[in-house]
Coordinates of C-alpha atoms in Angstrom, one line a residue:
M1 CA -39.7 -24.7 -5.4
S2 CA -41.0 -23.4 -9.0
R3 CA -38.7 -20.8 -10.6
L4 CA -41.1 -19.1 -12.7
V5 CA -40.2 -16.8 -15.4
N6 CA -42.2 -14.6 -17.8
L7 CA -41.1 -14.3 -21.3
A8 CA -42.1 -11.6 -24.0
A9 CA -41.5 -11.5 -27.8
L10 CA -42.1 -7.8 -29.5
Q11 CA -43.5 -7.6 -32.9
T12 CA -43.8 -4.3 -34.7
H13 CA -42.5 -2.7 -38.3
Y14 CA -39.5 -0.4 -38.4
G15 CA -38.5 2.5 -40.8
H16 CA -35.7 4.9 -41.7
D17 CA -36.0 7.0 -38.3
L18 CA -33.7 5.6 -35.7
Q19 CA -35.3 7.4 -32.6
D20 CA -38.6 6.5 -33.6
N21 CA -37.6 2.7 -33.8
I22 CA -36.0 3.0 -30.5
D23 CA -39.1 4.8 -29.1
R24 CA -41.5 2.2 -30.5
T25 CA -39.5 -0.4 -29.0
I26 CA -39.4 1.3 -25.8
A27 CA -43.1 1.5 -25.8
L28 CA -43.7 -2.1 -26.4
I29 CA -41.0 -3.1 -23.7
R30 CA -43.0 -1.1 -21.1
Q31 CA -46.2 -2.8 -22.1
A32 CA -44.8 -6.2 -21.9
A33 CA -43.2 -5.0 -18.5
A34 CA -46.5 -4.0 -17.1
G35 CA -47.8 -7.3 -18.3
G36 CA -45.4 -9.1 -15.9
A37 CA -42.6 -9.8 -18.8
Q38 CA -39.1 -10.1 -17.1
I39 CA -37.3 -11.1 -20.2
I40 CA -38.2 -9.2 -23.3
L41 CA -36.8 -9.6 -27.0
P42 CA -37.0 -7.3 -29.5
S43 CA -36.5 -8.3 -33.2
E44 CA -33.4 -8.3 -35.3
L45 CA -31.8 -4.9 -36.1
F46 CA -34.4 -3.0 -34.9
Q47 CA -32.4 0.3 -35.5
G48 CA -33.8 0.7 -38.9
P49 CA -35.1 -1.0 -42.1
Y50 CA -33.6 -4.5 -43.0
F51 CA -31.0 -3.0 -45.3
C52 CA -29.4 -6.3 -46.3
T53 CA -31.7 -6.8 -49.3
T54 CA -29.1 -4.9 -51.5
Q55 CA -25.4 -4.1 -51.2
D56 CA -25.0 -0.2 -50.3
E57 CA -22.1 1.0 -48.7
R58 CA -23.9 3.9 -47.1
W59 CA -25.4 1.5 -44.7
F60 CA -21.9 1.1 -42.8
A61 CA -22.7 4.6 -41.6
T62 CA -25.2 3.2 -39.3
A63 CA -23.0 0.9 -37.3
Y64 CA -21.6 1.9 -33.8
P65 CA -19.5 0.3 -31.1
A66 CA -21.3 -2.2 -29.2
L67 CA -21.5 0.2 -25.9
E68 CA -22.1 3.1 -27.7
H69 CA -25.1 2.0 -30.1
P70 CA -28.1 4.3 -29.4
C71 CA -30.2 1.2 -29.0
V72 CA -28.0 0.0 -26.0
T73 CA -27.7 3.4 -24.5
Q74 CA -31.4 4.3 -24.6
L75 CA -32.4 0.7 -23.5
Q76 CA -30.1 0.4 -20.6
P77 CA -31.8 2.9 -18.4
V78 CA -35.1 1.4 -19.2
A79 CA -33.9 -2.0 -18.2
A80 CA -32.9 -0.8 -15.1
E81 CA -36.2 1.1 -14.4
L82 CA -38.3 -1.8 -15.2
G83 CA -36.1 -4.6 -13.9
V84 CA -36.3 -6.6 -17.2
V85 CA -33.7 -8.3 -18.9
I86 CA -33.4 -7.2 -22.9
P87 CA -31.2 -8.8 -25.7
V88 CA -30.5 -5.7 -28.0
S89 CA -29.8 -6.4 -31.6
I90 CA -27.5 -4.0 -33.3
F91 CA -25.3 -3.4 -36.2
E92 CA -21.9 -3.2 -34.5
R93 CA -18.8 -1.8 -35.6
E94 CA -15.3 -2.6 -33.9
G95 CA -12.6 -0.7 -35.9
P96 CA -12.8 -1.9 -39.4
R97 CA -14.9 -4.9 -38.7
Y98 CA -18.7 -5.0 -38.7
Y99 CA -20.9 -7.6 -37.1
N100 CA -24.5 -8.4 -36.5
S101 CA -24.5 -8.5 -33.0
V102 CA -26.6 -8.6 -29.8
V103 CA -25.8 -6.8 -26.5
I104 CA -27.5 -8.7 -23.4
L105 CA -28.7 -6.1 -20.8
D106 CA -29.4 -7.5 -17.6
A107 CA -32.4 -6.4 -15.1
D108 CA -30.2 -3.6 -13.5
G109 CA -29.2 -2.0 -17.1
T110 CA -25.8 -3.7 -17.0
A111 CA -24.2 -5.0 -20.2
L112 CA -23.4 -8.5 -19.6
G113 CA -21.5 -8.6 -22.9
T114 CA -22.0 -9.1 -26.8
Y115 CA -22.8 -12.2 -29.1
R116 CA -21.8 -11.9 -32.6
K117 CA -23.8 -13.7 -35.2
S118 CA -22.2 -16.9 -36.2
H119 CA -23.8 -18.0 -39.5
I120 CA -24.1 -15.1 -42.1
P121 CA -26.6 -15.7 -45.0
D122 CA -26.0 -14.5 -48.5
G123 CA -29.0 -15.1 -51.1
P124 CA -31.6 -12.9 -52.7
G125 CA -32.9 -10.3 -50.4
Y126 CA -30.5 -11.5 -47.5
Q127 CA -27.1 -10.3 -48.6
E128 CA -25.6 -10.3 -45.4
K129 CA -22.0 -11.3 -46.1
Y130 CA -21.5 -7.8 -47.7
Y131 CA -22.0 -6.3 -44.3
F132 CA -21.0 -8.6 -41.6
R133 CA -18.3 -10.7 -40.8
P134 CA -18.8 -14.1 -39.2
G135 CA -19.2 -13.7 -35.5
D136 CA -15.8 -14.5 -33.4
T137 CA -17.6 -14.7 -30.0
G138 CA -18.3 -18.2 -30.1
F139 CA -22.0 -19.3 -28.6
K140 CA -22.4 -18.0 -25.1
V141 CA -24.8 -18.1 -22.2
W142 CA -25.7 -15.2 -20.1
N143 CA -26.6 -15.6 -16.3
T144 CA -29.0 -13.0 -16.0
R145 CA -31.2 -12.3 -12.9
Y146 CA -34.0 -14.5 -14.0
A147 CA -32.4 -17.1 -16.1
K148 CA -29.6 -18.4 -18.0
I149 CA -30.3 -17.5 -21.6
G150 CA -28.8 -18.3 -24.9
V151 CA -29.2 -15.9 -27.8
G152 CA -28.7 -16.8 -31.6
I153 CA -29.6 -14.3 -34.2
C154 CA -31.8 -15.1 -37.2
W155 CA -29.8 -17.5 -39.7
D156 CA -28.4 -19.0 -36.3
Q157 CA -31.9 -20.6 -35.7
W158 CA -31.8 -22.6 -38.7
Y159 CA -28.7 -24.7 -37.2
P160 CA -29.3 -27.5 -34.4
E161 CA -25.6 -27.4 -33.5
A162 CA -26.2 -23.7 -32.3
A163 CA -29.2 -24.6 -30.1
R164 CA -27.2 -27.5 -28.7
A165 CA -24.1 -25.6 -28.1
M166 CA -26.1 -23.0 -25.9
A167 CA -28.0 -25.7 -24.1
L168 CA -24.6 -27.7 -23.5
L169 CA -23.4 -24.3 -22.0
G170 CA -26.3 -24.4 -19.5
A171 CA -29.0 -22.2 -21.2
E172 CA -32.5 -22.6 -19.7
V173 CA -34.3 -20.4 -22.4
L174 CA -33.2 -19.9 -26.1
F175 CA -33.8 -16.5 -27.8
Y176 CA -33.9 -15.8 -31.4
P177 CA -34.1 -12.0 -32.6
T178 CA -34.9 -12.4 -36.4
A179 CA -35.8 -10.5 -39.7
I180 CA -37.4 -12.8 -42.4
G181 CA -40.1 -12.6 -44.8
S182 CA -40.5 -13.1 -48.6
E183 CA -38.0 -14.5 -50.8
P184 CA -37.5 -12.1 -53.8
H185 CA -36.3 -14.7 -56.3
D186 CA -39.4 -16.8 -55.8
G187 CA -42.7 -15.5 -54.7
T188 CA -44.3 -18.8 -54.4
L189 CA -42.0 -19.7 -51.4
D190 CA -43.3 -19.2 -48.2
T191 CA -40.7 -20.0 -45.3
R192 CA -43.0 -19.1 -42.2
D193 CA -43.7 -22.5 -41.2
P194 CA -40.4 -24.2 -41.8
W195 CA -39.0 -21.1 -39.8
R196 CA -41.1 -22.0 -37.0
R197 CA -40.8 -25.8 -37.1
A198 CA -36.8 -25.3 -37.2
M199 CA -37.2 -23.5 -33.7
Q200 CA -39.6 -25.9 -32.5
G201 CA -37.4 -28.9 -32.9
H202 CA -34.6 -27.0 -31.2
A203 CA -37.3 -27.0 -28.0
V204 CA -38.0 -30.6 -28.3
S205 CA -34.3 -31.8 -28.8
N206 CA -32.9 -29.8 -26.0
V207 CA -36.2 -29.8 -23.9
I208 CA -36.0 -26.1 -23.7
P209 CA -38.4 -22.8 -24.5
V210 CA -37.7 -20.9 -27.3
V211 CA -38.6 -17.3 -27.9
A212 CA -38.6 -15.7 -31.5
A213 CA -39.2 -12.1 -32.4
N214 CA -39.8 -11.2 -36.1
R215 CA -40.8 -7.9 -37.4
I216 CA -43.7 -7.2 -39.7
G217 CA -44.8 -5.0 -42.6
V218 CA -43.6 -4.2 -46.3
E219 CA -40.2 -2.2 -46.6
K220 CA -39.7 -0.6 -49.8
G221 CA -37.0 1.1 -51.6
L222 CA -34.1 -1.3 -51.0
G223 CA -34.3 -3.3 -54.1
D224 CA -37.2 -5.7 -54.2
D225 CA -40.1 -4.9 -51.5
Q226 CA -39.6 -7.2 -48.6
H227 CA -42.9 -8.5 -47.0
F228 CA -42.0 -9.5 -43.5
Y229 CA -44.3 -12.2 -42.1
G230 CA -44.2 -11.5 -38.3
S231 CA -45.5 -14.8 -36.6
S232 CA -43.4 -14.1 -33.6
F233 CA -44.0 -17.0 -31.1
I234 CA -43.0 -18.6 -27.8
A235 CA -42.6 -22.3 -28.0
D236 CA -42.5 -24.5 -24.6
H237 CA -39.9 -27.5 -24.1
R238 CA -42.3 -29.7 -26.3
G239 CA -42.0 -27.4 -29.1
D240 CA -45.9 -26.4 -28.8
L241 CA -46.7 -22.7 -29.3
I242 CA -47.8 -21.4 -25.9
S243 CA -48.1 -17.9 -27.5
D244 CA -48.0 -16.5 -31.1
L245 CA -48.9 -13.6 -33.1
S246 CA -50.2 -13.4 -36.7
R247 CA -48.2 -12.4 -40.0
T248 CA -49.4 -8.8 -39.6
E249 CA -50.5 -7.8 -36.0
E250 CA -48.2 -5.3 -33.9
G251 CA -47.9 -6.8 -30.3
I252 CA -46.4 -9.0 -27.6
A253 CA -46.2 -12.8 -27.5
T254 CA -46.0 -13.7 -23.8
G255 CA -45.7 -16.9 -21.8
T256 CA -44.6 -18.3 -18.5
V257 CA -42.2 -21.4 -17.9
D258 CA -41.0 -23.2 -14.8
L259 CA -37.4 -23.5 -14.7
T260 CA -37.2 -25.9 -11.8
F261 CA -39.6 -28.3 -13.6
L262 CA -37.8 -28.0 -17.1
D263 CA -34.4 -28.6 -15.4
R264 CA -35.8 -32.0 -13.8
H265 CA -37.6 -33.1 -17.0
R266 CA -34.4 -32.4 -19.3
A267 CA -32.5 -34.6 -17.2
A268 CA -35.3 -37.5 -17.4
W269 CA -35.3 -37.2 -21.1
G270 CA -31.5 -38.1 -21.0
F271 CA -30.7 -36.3 -24.4
F272 CA -27.5 -35.0 -22.9
R273 CA -26.7 -38.2 -20.8
D274 CA -26.9 -40.3 -24.1
R275 CA -24.7 -38.1 -26.3
R276 CA -21.9 -39.7 -28.1
P277 CA -19.2 -36.9 -28.8
D278 CA -16.6 -39.7 -29.2
L279 CA -18.3 -41.0 -32.2
Y280 CA -19.3 -37.4 -33.8
V281 CA -15.5 -36.6 -33.8
Q282 CA -14.7 -40.0 -35.4
N283 CA -17.4 -39.0 -38.1

């Protein structure tokens, strides 16, 4: 029997008003759920503008304990009402420690736990090491109502080891909330296509669907203007795009995958059977 699951990635712009950002996200979640989506991915740090373009201590005041974050507390009843799974990206504070995290809300609104971003970038326009510690949770897989899912956060998406670790833990779909766009140090550098290809490669090498949600728009006043290139997508197990959005449109990318077929097809490829961890350790 087929196990079909309907996936969605949200794409929109965000500003300085936390409540407006939450309301905008909820409206898109409702729209996605009305179209049949069961697991719905908002983009990274949708609580506000992407503040990591500069180093400014005022942004530490926008972090909350994971289960007290307004994005989590306001999306929990929405998840329960609509019966949908939502990975919620937040700026997390735990005592004196700060993380770029995601809280996984199951389809009854239960918070299944938290993943903290493992790979933290530090470069022009993406100065995240000033704000976030490297995550201490390790990679995780969440047994939600509809599928076992793995969630990486933005910079994690460039690392094949992260995708493989989640696949080895039993993930059936990989999700990546993202905030990425222009490179302030080089106006000629456009990373959109490599960004997509990296994740499409994870899909191929692990025979697994991949969902990526990015923001759009130009965010001003936090150092150099940052142009976010959207292009959110869903790739199937072959890396082919089954749904994608443009660089500028607000909307929802949706797609349906058959987890029963994928489980059998993944076994047939033999990527996990033929691994050689003994040689990896030696090297």
